[in-house]
Amino acid sequence: GTNLFFEGFPYQSRMTTHNASWAVPDSAAAATAIATGWKVNSCVLSLALPGDASELETLLEHFKKLGKSTGLVTTSYLTDATPAAFGAHDESRYNYALIAADYLNQTRPNVLMGGGLTGLDAETAAAAGYAVVTDRASLVELDVSLQPRVCGLFGWGYLPYEYDGLGALPSLSDMTVKALDVLRRDPDGFFLMVDG
């Protein structure tokens, strides 16, 4: 007999949650495992380490190759480990400027939204062809029919908890709704990673 209903399912999977170098993974290695299917060392973002340090294809890159629009939304700063594992490749989660450069020059998601600064600023994003918004009002007013690429840089670093009050900053649901407005215009579909 079985103890739990799902134990009777015809298919099951098993997984381990350690990374390649430690029993307890950090968010960079954990997000890399989700984004690429590979276990890597602590602090590594979507590179074969251990291994030959080659770039591991992420889900975002996979779906972009299929012609789909892509996006990253987070309540952390945009270059933090979880979104970075989906949109960048680096040996260290702390190389914020290099992570931002990967976003803007290599993977080029259609939507980037999260906390500002920490390697990515409005001027650099605008120069890379992104419409930049910096508060809830400008996010809500943005006409997505005119903007194929949107970068929301809100505040400095982590966004505050909604419970504590957001002031002029958007909520996770505000960012997600606007990201979906941008991405759903693609008839081929989209990939969106949302991290709260």
Coordinates of C-alpha atoms in Angstrom, one line a residue:
G1 CA 0.0 0.0 0.0
T2 CA 0.9 3.6 -0.2
N3 CA 0.7 6.3 2.4
L4 CA 0.1 9.4 0.2
F5 CA -2.2 9.7 -2.8
F6 CA 0.6 10.8 -5.2
E7 CA 2.7 7.7 -4.3
G8 CA 0.2 5.8 -6.5
F9 CA 0.8 7.9 -9.6
P10 CA 2.1 5.9 -12.6
Y11 CA 5.2 8.2 -13.0
Q12 CA 7.4 9.7 -10.4
S13 CA 10.7 11.5 -10.3
R14 CA 13.4 11.7 -7.7
M15 CA 15.9 14.5 -7.2
T16 CA 18.7 15.7 -5.0
T17 CA 19.0 19.3 -4.0
H18 CA 22.7 19.6 -3.3
N19 CA 25.0 21.4 -5.7
A20 CA 28.3 20.2 -7.2
S21 CA 30.4 21.5 -4.3
W22 CA 28.3 21.6 -1.2
A23 CA 25.4 19.9 0.5
V24 CA 23.4 23.1 0.8
P25 CA 23.1 25.0 -2.4
D26 CA 23.1 28.8 -2.8
S27 CA 20.6 30.4 -5.0
A28 CA 23.0 30.7 -8.0
A29 CA 23.7 27.0 -8.1
A30 CA 20.0 26.1 -7.3
A31 CA 18.7 28.4 -10.0
T32 CA 21.3 27.1 -12.5
A33 CA 20.0 23.6 -11.9
I34 CA 16.5 24.7 -12.6
A35 CA 17.5 26.9 -15.6
T36 CA 19.9 24.4 -17.2
G37 CA 19.4 20.9 -15.7
W38 CA 23.0 20.8 -14.5
K39 CA 24.6 20.9 -11.0
V40 CA 27.3 23.5 -10.7
N41 CA 29.5 24.8 -7.9
S42 CA 28.3 27.4 -5.4
C43 CA 28.1 30.9 -6.8
V44 CA 28.3 29.8 -10.4
L45 CA 25.7 31.0 -13.0
S46 CA 25.0 28.7 -15.9
L47 CA 28.6 27.6 -16.6
A48 CA 29.9 24.0 -16.7
L49 CA 31.9 24.3 -13.4
P50 CA 33.0 21.8 -12.5
G51 CA 33.9 21.0 -16.1
D52 CA 35.1 23.0 -19.0
A53 CA 33.5 26.3 -18.0
S54 CA 31.4 26.3 -21.2
E55 CA 28.1 28.1 -21.2
L56 CA 25.1 25.9 -20.3
E57 CA 22.0 26.7 -22.3
T58 CA 19.3 28.1 -20.1
L59 CA 15.5 27.8 -20.4
L60 CA 15.4 31.4 -21.4
E61 CA 17.9 30.9 -24.2
H62 CA 16.2 27.6 -25.3
F63 CA 12.8 29.4 -25.7
K64 CA 14.4 32.4 -27.4
K65 CA 15.9 30.0 -30.0
L66 CA 12.4 28.7 -30.6
G67 CA 11.3 32.3 -31.5
K68 CA 9.5 33.0 -28.2
S69 CA 9.7 36.3 -26.3
T70 CA 11.4 36.1 -22.9
G71 CA 11.4 37.9 -19.6
L72 CA 12.8 38.1 -16.1
V73 CA 10.9 39.6 -13.2
T74 CA 12.1 39.7 -9.6
T75 CA 11.6 41.6 -6.3
S76 CA 15.3 41.4 -5.8
Y77 CA 17.8 43.4 -7.8
L78 CA 17.9 42.4 -11.4
T79 CA 21.4 41.1 -11.4
D80 CA 20.8 38.8 -8.3
A81 CA 21.5 35.1 -8.6
T82 CA 18.1 33.7 -9.4
P83 CA 17.3 35.9 -12.5
A84 CA 21.0 35.8 -13.5
A85 CA 21.1 32.0 -13.7
F86 CA 18.3 32.3 -16.4
G87 CA 19.8 35.2 -18.3
A88 CA 23.5 35.3 -17.8
H89 CA 26.7 33.1 -17.6
D90 CA 29.4 33.8 -15.1
E91 CA 31.7 32.1 -12.7
S92 CA 30.5 34.4 -9.8
R93 CA 27.1 35.6 -8.9
Y94 CA 28.8 38.8 -7.6
N95 CA 30.0 40.0 -11.0
Y96 CA 27.0 42.3 -11.4
A97 CA 28.3 44.4 -14.2
L98 CA 29.1 41.3 -16.3
I99 CA 25.7 39.8 -15.6
A100 CA 24.1 43.0 -16.7
A101 CA 26.2 43.0 -19.9
D102 CA 25.0 39.4 -20.6
Y103 CA 21.4 40.6 -20.3
L104 CA 21.9 43.6 -22.6
N105 CA 24.3 42.1 -25.1
Q106 CA 23.8 38.4 -25.2
T107 CA 20.5 37.0 -24.0
R108 CA 18.5 40.2 -24.4
P109 CA 15.2 39.3 -22.7
N110 CA 12.3 41.3 -23.9
V111 CA 11.4 42.2 -20.3
L112 CA 13.7 42.9 -17.4
M113 CA 12.1 44.1 -14.1
G114 CA 13.3 44.3 -10.6
G115 CA 15.4 46.3 -8.2
G116 CA 17.7 48.8 -9.7
L117 CA 21.4 49.5 -9.7
T118 CA 23.8 46.7 -8.7
G119 CA 25.4 46.6 -12.1
L120 CA 22.6 47.8 -14.2
D121 CA 21.5 51.4 -14.6
A122 CA 18.8 53.2 -16.7
E123 CA 21.2 54.9 -19.1
T124 CA 22.9 51.6 -20.0
A125 CA 19.6 49.8 -20.5
A126 CA 18.3 52.7 -22.6
A127 CA 21.4 52.6 -24.8
A128 CA 20.8 48.9 -25.3
G129 CA 17.4 49.6 -26.8
Y130 CA 15.2 49.1 -23.7
A131 CA 12.3 51.4 -22.7
V132 CA 13.1 52.2 -19.1
V133 CA 10.6 52.7 -16.3
T134 CA 11.5 53.5 -12.7
D135 CA 8.3 53.6 -10.7
R136 CA 4.8 52.2 -10.6
A137 CA 3.2 55.2 -12.4
S138 CA 5.6 55.0 -15.4
L139 CA 5.2 51.2 -15.5
V140 CA 1.3 51.4 -15.5
E141 CA 1.4 54.2 -18.2
L142 CA 3.8 52.3 -20.5
D143 CA 2.3 51.6 -23.9
V144 CA 3.5 48.1 -24.6
S145 CA 2.4 48.2 -28.2
L146 CA 5.3 50.6 -28.9
Q147 CA 7.9 48.9 -26.8
P148 CA 9.4 45.5 -27.8
R149 CA 11.9 45.7 -24.9
V150 CA 11.2 47.0 -21.4
C151 CA 13.5 47.4 -18.4
G152 CA 12.0 48.3 -15.1
L153 CA 14.6 49.4 -12.6
F154 CA 12.8 50.1 -9.3
G155 CA 14.5 51.6 -6.3
W156 CA 17.9 50.5 -5.2
G157 CA 18.5 46.8 -4.6
Y158 CA 15.7 44.7 -3.1
L159 CA 12.2 46.0 -3.4
P160 CA 10.5 46.4 0.0
Y161 CA 7.9 43.9 1.3
E162 CA 4.4 44.9 0.2
Y163 CA 3.3 44.7 3.9
D164 CA 5.7 47.5 4.8
G165 CA 4.4 49.7 2.0
L166 CA 5.8 50.2 -1.5
G167 CA 5.5 53.9 -1.9
A168 CA 6.0 54.7 -5.6
L169 CA 7.4 51.3 -6.4
P170 CA 5.4 48.5 -8.1
S171 CA 4.3 45.2 -6.5
L172 CA 5.4 41.8 -7.9
S173 CA 1.9 41.5 -9.4
D174 CA 2.2 44.9 -11.1
M175 CA 5.4 43.9 -12.7
T176 CA 4.1 40.5 -13.7
V177 CA 1.0 41.8 -15.3
K178 CA 2.9 44.4 -17.3
A179 CA 5.5 41.7 -18.3
L180 CA 2.7 39.5 -19.5
D181 CA 1.2 42.4 -21.5
V182 CA 4.5 42.8 -23.3
L183 CA 5.2 39.1 -23.8
R184 CA 1.8 37.9 -24.8
R185 CA 1.9 40.0 -28.0
D186 CA 4.3 37.3 -29.5
P187 CA 2.2 34.8 -31.5
D188 CA 4.9 32.2 -30.9
G189 CA 4.5 32.3 -27.1
F190 CA 6.8 33.4 -24.4
F191 CA 9.0 32.3 -21.4
L192 CA 8.8 34.3 -18.2
M193 CA 10.6 33.7 -14.9
V194 CA 9.1 35.4 -11.9
D195 CA 11.0 35.5 -8.6
G196 CA 9.5 36.8 -5.4

